[in-house]
């Protein structure tokens, strides 16, 4: 997962908070008896083991993709704090159908990927906080109050499966987690098998929303997505996120360009870019944009939908929009257990 650097932690009257709340959470450190006798054990993406004697009743989740997983597991009643992004228009239209508290905008938002309010988190008295592993300062501050932190870092589909599996363990819904993972893995495998015998395999260049020069290399979730769609990643560099020159894109000359959802640019803009007119993808009109982020989030079990779209764009003689929409509806119903599309 690509994250911007720099996490700002809002700590209001730090010393006063420590003095007032030490009695609630105890002194910094671990409680050996609880850790050794607990039955619910997981290891987060830092390699740190978390042990619970019972499923956490109050969870603050400040990662939207992880929050999506909690709702898939039907454990939303444990959530007492959410990332501020769920109230953005696009995400709100979905989450408001999943949770009445979000619809009424009553669930607190003590942070997001780039901002943490320690004061607000402490006031919520959570049993568990879920944030990115890269938010090291925030993690240290939260753990000083004896609050467990499950730190997340996603680089592959397997990481997404691990996250769901771990949530299933600590929230006592392992059977549901296992069924969702099997459903997703099975869907991806069926897609690979459908196109595996294709003779003329396509290559694709992935374009992030920052512009044509921003892409992902071989060791990335994007590559896994392309591989599932039986498409080759045109970028042969190893890094997860790379900045490349237009000249390099010409060296690769991809068959198609796949755009991450971009509010400031459409495929037509890329097709008209004077610097790109010599590319095969441009000359053949093969530039495609993934739809809204909620439906195409690579870092959730919904990764199956963008994989299907890319495969269709690469190999289908005609794009069957009605069929794709029907499959999207079914995916939502299976993953979330309810209808999310009108």
Tab-separated table of C-alpha atoms in Angstrom:
chain	number	residue	atom	x	y	z
A	1	UNK	CA	0.000	0.000	0.000
A	2	UNK	CA	1.324	3.394	-0.957
A	3	UNK	CA	1.242	5.907	1.884
A	4	UNK	CA	2.288	9.503	2.054
A	5	UNK	CA	4.936	10.334	4.560
A	6	UNK	CA	4.340	12.243	7.730
A	7	UNK	CA	1.765	11.547	10.366
A	8	UNK	CA	0.632	14.423	12.551
A	9	UNK	CA	-0.408	13.527	16.066
A	10	UNK	CA	-2.639	15.965	17.847
A	11	UNK	CA	-1.813	15.750	21.552
A	12	UNK	CA	-3.716	18.262	23.618
A	13	UNK	CA	-2.322	19.028	27.062
A	14	UNK	CA	-0.279	15.863	27.041
A	15	UNK	CA	0.879	15.876	30.630
A	16	UNK	CA	-2.614	16.583	31.929
A	17	UNK	CA	-4.024	13.714	29.893
A	18	UNK	CA	-1.408	11.345	31.236
A	19	UNK	CA	-2.136	12.269	34.831
A	20	UNK	CA	-5.916	12.152	34.471
A	21	UNK	CA	-6.123	8.960	32.461
A	22	UNK	CA	-3.373	6.857	33.981
A	23	UNK	CA	-5.922	5.520	36.436
A	24	UNK	CA	-8.175	4.387	33.598
A	25	UNK	CA	-5.547	2.565	31.552
A	26	UNK	CA	-2.814	1.794	34.031
A	27	UNK	CA	0.839	2.557	33.646
A	28	UNK	CA	2.593	2.089	30.311
A	29	UNK	CA	3.710	-1.440	29.623
A	30	UNK	CA	2.085	-4.846	29.375
A	31	UNK	CA	-0.041	-6.921	31.693
A	32	UNK	CA	1.699	-10.269	31.800
A	33	UNK	CA	-1.158	-12.257	33.307
A	34	UNK	CA	-3.583	-11.106	30.613
A	35	UNK	CA	-1.155	-11.788	27.789
A	36	UNK	CA	-0.201	-15.245	29.006
A	37	UNK	CA	-3.710	-16.449	29.815
A	38	UNK	CA	-5.468	-14.943	26.791
A	39	UNK	CA	-6.949	-17.264	24.181
A	40	UNK	CA	-7.275	-14.949	21.196
A	41	UNK	CA	-3.840	-14.445	19.667
A	42	UNK	CA	-2.753	-12.765	16.449
A	43	UNK	CA	0.486	-11.288	15.151
A	44	UNK	CA	0.170	-7.936	13.423
A	45	UNK	CA	2.210	-6.687	10.460
A	46	UNK	CA	4.989	-5.441	12.738
A	47	UNK	CA	5.461	-8.976	13.957
A	48	UNK	CA	4.002	-8.056	17.348
A	49	UNK	CA	1.764	-10.582	19.067
A	50	UNK	CA	-1.535	-9.333	20.463
A	51	UNK	CA	-3.409	-11.420	23.003
A	52	UNK	CA	-7.006	-10.939	24.142
A	53	UNK	CA	-8.905	-12.781	26.858
A	54	UNK	CA	-12.136	-11.933	25.023
A	55	UNK	CA	-13.044	-10.238	21.737
A	56	UNK	CA	-12.507	-6.463	21.927
A	57	UNK	CA	-15.816	-4.706	22.476
A	58	UNK	CA	-14.706	-1.198	21.476
A	59	UNK	CA	-12.595	-0.879	18.329
A	60	UNK	CA	-11.200	2.295	16.792
A	61	UNK	CA	-10.318	1.579	13.156
A	62	UNK	CA	-8.583	4.401	11.288
A	63	UNK	CA	-7.934	2.534	8.017
A	64	UNK	CA	-10.865	2.560	5.594
A	65	UNK	CA	-9.875	-0.694	3.884
A	66	UNK	CA	-9.603	-2.456	7.260
A	67	UNK	CA	-12.918	-0.953	8.338
A	68	UNK	CA	-14.455	-2.393	5.190
A	69	UNK	CA	-13.216	-5.814	6.292
A	70	UNK	CA	-14.806	-5.431	9.726
A	71	UNK	CA	-18.154	-4.652	8.096
A	72	UNK	CA	-17.761	-7.661	5.802
A	73	UNK	CA	-17.353	-9.788	8.920
A	74	UNK	CA	-20.541	-8.313	10.400
A	75	UNK	CA	-18.656	-6.884	13.385
A	76	UNK	CA	-19.579	-3.214	12.947
A	77	UNK	CA	-21.213	-3.032	16.378
A	78	UNK	CA	-17.733	-3.233	17.895
A	79	UNK	CA	-16.630	-0.085	16.054
A	80	UNK	CA	-16.586	3.135	18.107
A	81	UNK	CA	-14.281	5.251	15.930
A	82	UNK	CA	-13.765	5.453	12.167
A	83	UNK	CA	-11.461	7.261	9.715
A	84	UNK	CA	-12.700	10.676	8.646
A	85	UNK	CA	-12.707	9.535	5.008
A	86	UNK	CA	-15.928	7.521	5.510
A	87	UNK	CA	-17.807	10.812	5.555
A	88	UNK	CA	-16.451	11.819	2.157
A	89	UNK	CA	-19.257	11.839	-0.386
A	90	UNK	CA	-18.257	8.741	-2.359
A	91	UNK	CA	-17.612	6.485	0.635
A	92	UNK	CA	-20.466	7.910	2.692
A	93	UNK	CA	-23.017	6.788	0.099
A	94	UNK	CA	-22.021	3.175	0.845
A	95	UNK	CA	-21.188	3.259	4.542
A	96	UNK	CA	-24.433	5.075	5.315
A	97	UNK	CA	-26.222	1.947	4.044
A	98	UNK	CA	-24.051	-0.282	6.204
A	99	UNK	CA	-24.313	1.586	9.504
A	100	UNK	CA	-27.071	3.843	10.817
A	101	UNK	CA	-24.528	5.671	12.993
A	102	UNK	CA	-22.574	6.688	9.911
A	103	UNK	CA	-25.793	7.689	8.174
A	104	UNK	CA	-26.560	9.954	11.130
A	105	UNK	CA	-22.881	11.004	11.258
A	106	UNK	CA	-22.597	10.172	14.947
A	107	UNK	CA	-19.561	7.847	14.836
A	108	UNK	CA	-16.458	9.800	15.955
A	109	UNK	CA	-13.514	10.277	13.578
A	110	UNK	CA	-10.357	10.506	15.720
A	111	UNK	CA	-8.021	10.329	12.738
A	112	UNK	CA	-7.092	8.939	9.345
A	113	UNK	CA	-3.950	7.790	7.507
A	114	UNK	CA	-2.281	11.187	7.964
A	115	UNK	CA	-3.672	12.483	11.271
A	116	UNK	CA	-4.301	11.025	14.709
A	117	UNK	CA	-5.992	12.755	17.642
A	118	UNK	CA	-4.646	10.925	20.662
A	119	UNK	CA	-6.982	12.822	22.948
A	120	UNK	CA	-10.078	11.673	21.058
A	121	UNK	CA	-8.868	8.076	20.924
A	122	UNK	CA	-8.314	7.996	24.673
A	123	UNK	CA	-11.755	9.475	25.324
A	124	UNK	CA	-13.320	6.570	23.406
A	125	UNK	CA	-11.631	4.055	25.784
A	126	UNK	CA	-11.052	1.445	23.045
A	127	UNK	CA	-9.996	-2.161	23.585
A	128	UNK	CA	-8.201	-2.085	20.222
A	129	UNK	CA	-6.921	0.506	17.739
A	130	UNK	CA	-6.239	-0.409	14.098
A	131	UNK	CA	-3.876	1.907	12.168
A	132	UNK	CA	-1.087	1.729	9.583
A	133	UNK	CA	2.221	0.230	10.695
A	134	UNK	CA	3.983	3.267	9.235
A	135	UNK	CA	2.325	5.503	11.839
A	136	UNK	CA	5.048	4.646	14.327
A	137	UNK	CA	4.805	7.780	16.488
A	138	UNK	CA	1.059	7.353	16.861
A	139	UNK	CA	1.456	3.672	17.738
A	140	UNK	CA	3.993	4.457	20.464
A	141	UNK	CA	1.779	7.157	21.944
A	142	UNK	CA	-1.335	4.963	21.970
A	143	UNK	CA	0.482	1.966	23.442
A	144	UNK	CA	1.826	4.136	26.268
A	145	UNK	CA	-1.739	4.162	27.575
A	146	UNK	CA	-1.903	0.373	27.543
A	147	UNK	CA	-4.205	0.320	24.512
A	148	UNK	CA	-3.475	-2.571	22.110
A	149	UNK	CA	-2.656	-1.558	18.526
A	150	UNK	CA	-3.029	-3.813	15.495
A	151	UNK	CA	-0.669	-2.332	12.904
A	152	UNK	CA	-1.374	-2.951	9.217
A	153	UNK	CA	0.840	-2.926	6.125
A	154	UNK	CA	-0.494	-4.399	2.883
A	155	UNK	CA	1.731	-5.356	-0.044
A	156	UNK	CA	-0.122	-8.329	-1.509
A	157	UNK	CA	-3.402	-10.210	-1.717
A	158	UNK	CA	-1.993	-12.589	0.897
A	159	UNK	CA	-1.634	-9.652	3.289
A	160	UNK	CA	-5.311	-8.813	2.762
A	161	UNK	CA	-6.225	-12.426	3.547
A	162	UNK	CA	-4.095	-12.331	6.700
A	163	UNK	CA	-5.783	-9.145	7.878
A	164	UNK	CA	-9.257	-10.670	7.462
A	165	UNK	CA	-8.139	-13.921	9.093
A	166	UNK	CA	-6.714	-12.036	12.092
A	167	UNK	CA	-9.868	-9.955	12.498
A	168	UNK	CA	-11.869	-13.168	12.394
A	169	UNK	CA	-9.774	-14.606	15.226
A	170	UNK	CA	-9.867	-11.643	17.586
A	171	UNK	CA	-13.531	-10.817	16.875
A	172	UNK	CA	-14.629	-14.430	17.236
A	173	UNK	CA	-15.955	-14.884	13.691
A	174	UNK	CA	-13.350	-17.184	12.137
A	175	UNK	CA	-15.898	-19.156	10.132
A	176	UNK	CA	-17.175	-16.021	8.412
A	177	UNK	CA	-13.620	-14.833	7.708
A	178	UNK	CA	-12.664	-18.204	6.238
A	179	UNK	CA	-15.720	-18.300	3.975
A	180	UNK	CA	-15.030	-14.795	2.609
A	181	UNK	CA	-11.378	-15.603	1.920
A	182	UNK	CA	-12.300	-18.836	0.131
A	183	UNK	CA	-14.947	-17.042	-1.929
A	184	UNK	CA	-12.495	-14.342	-3.012
A	185	UNK	CA	-9.604	-16.710	-3.720
A	186	UNK	CA	-11.931	-18.967	-5.697
A	187	UNK	CA	-13.243	-16.063	-7.761
A	188	UNK	CA	-9.708	-14.926	-8.591
A	189	UNK	CA	-8.632	-18.439	-9.549
A	190	UNK	CA	-11.663	-18.864	-11.821
A	191	UNK	CA	-10.758	-15.608	-13.552
A	192	UNK	CA	-7.165	-16.763	-14.113
A	193	UNK	CA	-8.344	-20.074	-15.517
A	194	UNK	CA	-10.794	-18.363	-17.873
A	195	UNK	CA	-8.039	-16.455	-19.673
A	196	UNK	CA	-4.993	-18.658	-19.013
A	197	UNK	CA	-5.086	-20.238	-22.471
A	198	UNK	CA	-5.100	-16.872	-24.244
A	199	UNK	CA	-2.390	-16.865	-26.910
A	200	UNK	CA	-1.796	-13.142	-27.396
A	201	UNK	CA	-1.392	-11.921	-23.841
A	202	UNK	CA	-1.615	-8.165	-23.352
A	203	UNK	CA	0.685	-5.827	-21.464
A	204	UNK	CA	-0.616	-2.933	-19.377
A	205	UNK	CA	0.818	0.187	-17.815
A	206	UNK	CA	-0.788	1.265	-14.551
A	207	UNK	CA	-1.221	4.998	-14.020
A	208	UNK	CA	-1.805	6.365	-10.523
A	209	UNK	CA	-3.881	9.519	-10.006
A	210	UNK	CA	-0.748	11.694	-9.682
A	211	UNK	CA	-0.196	11.398	-13.432
A	212	UNK	CA	1.235	9.338	-16.278
A	213	UNK	CA	4.717	9.182	-14.724
A	214	UNK	CA	3.538	7.439	-11.526
A	215	UNK	CA	3.190	3.668	-11.708
A	216	UNK	CA	3.834	0.375	-9.880
A	217	UNK	CA	6.545	-2.169	-10.580
A	218	UNK	CA	6.831	-5.936	-10.349
A	219	UNK	CA	6.704	-6.288	-6.563
A	220	UNK	CA	3.280	-4.743	-6.098
A	221	UNK	CA	-0.397	-5.443	-5.627
A	222	UNK	CA	-0.887	-3.985	-9.102
A	223	UNK	CA	1.215	-6.796	-10.578
A	224	UNK	CA	-0.863	-9.387	-8.712
A	225	UNK	CA	-3.982	-7.737	-10.067
A	226	UNK	CA	-2.615	-7.888	-13.618
A	227	UNK	CA	-1.490	-11.498	-13.182
A	228	UNK	CA	-4.980	-12.471	-12.067
A	229	UNK	CA	-6.326	-10.859	-15.242
A	230	UNK	CA	-3.608	-12.692	-17.250
A	231	UNK	CA	-2.045	-9.365	-18.227
A	232	UNK	CA	1.658	-8.501	-17.994
A	233	UNK	CA	2.777	-5.442	-16.050
A	234	UNK	CA	4.636	-3.332	-18.625
A	235	UNK	CA	6.765	-1.783	-15.878
A	236	UNK	CA	9.690	-4.161	-15.329
A	237	UNK	CA	11.143	-2.256	-12.370
A	238	UNK	CA	11.059	-4.077	-9.028
A	239	UNK	CA	9.737	-1.323	-6.746
A	240	UNK	CA	6.141	-1.122	-5.569
A	241	UNK	CA	5.876	2.559	-6.516
A	242	UNK	CA	8.089	4.162	-9.145
A	243	UNK	CA	8.278	7.434	-11.031
A	244	UNK	CA	9.265	6.964	-14.665
A	245	UNK	CA	9.916	9.155	-17.690
A	246	UNK	CA	7.696	9.258	-20.757
A	247	UNK	CA	10.664	7.887	-22.701
A	248	UNK	CA	10.640	4.793	-20.501
A	249	UNK	CA	6.952	4.254	-21.169
A	250	UNK	CA	7.768	4.362	-24.887
A	251	UNK	CA	10.416	1.680	-24.330
A	252	UNK	CA	7.758	-0.564	-22.792
A	253	UNK	CA	5.039	0.477	-25.291
A	254	UNK	CA	2.133	-1.177	-23.417
A	255	UNK	CA	-0.938	-2.555	-25.184
A	256	UNK	CA	-3.194	-0.723	-22.741
A	257	UNK	CA	-3.113	1.872	-19.980
A	258	UNK	CA	-5.151	1.323	-16.812
A	259	UNK	CA	-5.856	4.411	-14.728
A	260	UNK	CA	-6.571	4.484	-11.009
A	261	UNK	CA	-9.785	6.433	-10.408
A	262	UNK	CA	-8.921	10.050	-11.153
A	263	UNK	CA	-11.202	12.988	-10.391
A	264	UNK	CA	-9.044	15.414	-12.358
A	265	UNK	CA	-8.426	13.419	-15.520
A	266	UNK	CA	-10.335	11.060	-17.808
A	267	UNK	CA	-9.102	8.513	-20.366
A	268	UNK	CA	-9.898	11.084	-23.065
A	269	UNK	CA	-7.336	13.441	-21.531
A	270	UNK	CA	-4.660	10.749	-21.704
A	271	UNK	CA	-5.627	9.846	-25.259
A	272	UNK	CA	-5.188	13.494	-26.306
A	273	UNK	CA	-1.856	14.028	-24.531
A	274	UNK	CA	0.548	15.162	-27.288
A	275	UNK	CA	3.489	13.496	-25.535
A	276	UNK	CA	1.874	10.053	-25.751
A	277	UNK	CA	0.638	9.909	-29.340
A	278	UNK	CA	3.265	7.382	-30.440
A	279	UNK	CA	2.224	4.730	-27.904
A	280	UNK	CA	0.330	1.675	-29.135
A	281	UNK	CA	-2.209	2.026	-26.321
A	282	UNK	CA	-3.002	5.574	-27.437
A	283	UNK	CA	-3.139	4.786	-31.141
A	284	UNK	CA	-5.520	1.882	-30.476
A	285	UNK	CA	-7.668	3.851	-28.023
A	286	UNK	CA	-6.979	1.441	-25.168
A	287	UNK	CA	-6.961	3.649	-22.087
A	288	UNK	CA	-9.301	2.632	-19.267
A	289	UNK	CA	-10.144	4.121	-15.885
A	290	UNK	CA	-11.155	2.069	-12.867
A	291	UNK	CA	-14.456	3.216	-11.354
A	292	UNK	CA	-14.928	4.589	-7.853
A	293	UNK	CA	-12.448	3.498	-5.208
A	294	UNK	CA	-15.009	1.719	-2.996
A	295	UNK	CA	-15.707	-0.922	-5.633
A	296	UNK	CA	-12.086	-1.302	-6.778
A	297	UNK	CA	-10.048	-1.196	-3.583
A	298	UNK	CA	-7.048	-3.492	-4.160
A	299	UNK	CA	-6.458	-3.692	-0.400
A	300	UNK	CA	-9.770	-5.367	0.391
A	301	UNK	CA	-11.459	-8.563	-0.739
A	302	UNK	CA	-13.052	-6.412	-3.454
A	303	UNK	CA	-9.811	-6.731	-5.447
A	304	UNK	CA	-11.658	-9.348	-7.501
A	305	UNK	CA	-13.742	-6.674	-9.254
A	306	UNK	CA	-10.912	-4.545	-10.726
A	307	UNK	CA	-9.180	-7.776	-11.758
A	308	UNK	CA	-12.288	-8.782	-13.680
A	309	UNK	CA	-12.576	-5.349	-15.298
A	310	UNK	CA	-8.957	-5.435	-16.473
A	311	UNK	CA	-9.400	-8.916	-17.939
A	312	UNK	CA	-12.515	-7.791	-19.800
A	313	UNK	CA	-10.772	-4.694	-21.141
A	314	UNK	CA	-7.853	-6.805	-22.313
A	315	UNK	CA	-9.630	-9.737	-23.929
A	316	UNK	CA	-13.393	-9.349	-24.294
A	317	UNK	CA	-14.637	-8.700	-27.824
A	318	UNK	CA	-17.409	-6.587	-26.356
A	319	UNK	CA	-17.703	-5.166	-22.835
A	320	UNK	CA	-20.903	-6.477	-21.250
A	321	UNK	CA	-21.700	-3.618	-18.854
A	322	UNK	CA	-24.912	-5.197	-17.590
A	323	UNK	CA	-23.138	-8.438	-16.724
A	324	UNK	CA	-20.335	-6.583	-14.932
A	325	UNK	CA	-22.860	-4.566	-12.934
A	326	UNK	CA	-24.720	-7.732	-11.980
A	327	UNK	CA	-21.476	-9.323	-10.806
A	328	UNK	CA	-20.645	-6.218	-8.768
A	329	UNK	CA	-24.042	-6.407	-7.056
A	330	UNK	CA	-23.503	-10.066	-6.249
A	331	UNK	CA	-20.004	-9.397	-4.892
A	332	UNK	CA	-21.373	-6.755	-2.521
A	333	UNK	CA	-24.138	-9.081	-1.350
A	334	UNK	CA	-21.704	-11.913	-0.652
A	335	UNK	CA	-19.042	-9.772	1.042
A	336	UNK	CA	-21.278	-7.425	3.034
A	337	UNK	CA	-24.338	-9.611	3.409
A	338	UNK	CA	-26.679	-6.949	2.049
A	339	UNK	CA	-27.507	-4.946	-1.061
A	340	UNK	CA	-25.421	-1.805	-1.480
A	341	UNK	CA	-26.508	-0.737	-4.962
A	342	UNK	CA	-29.853	0.861	-5.711
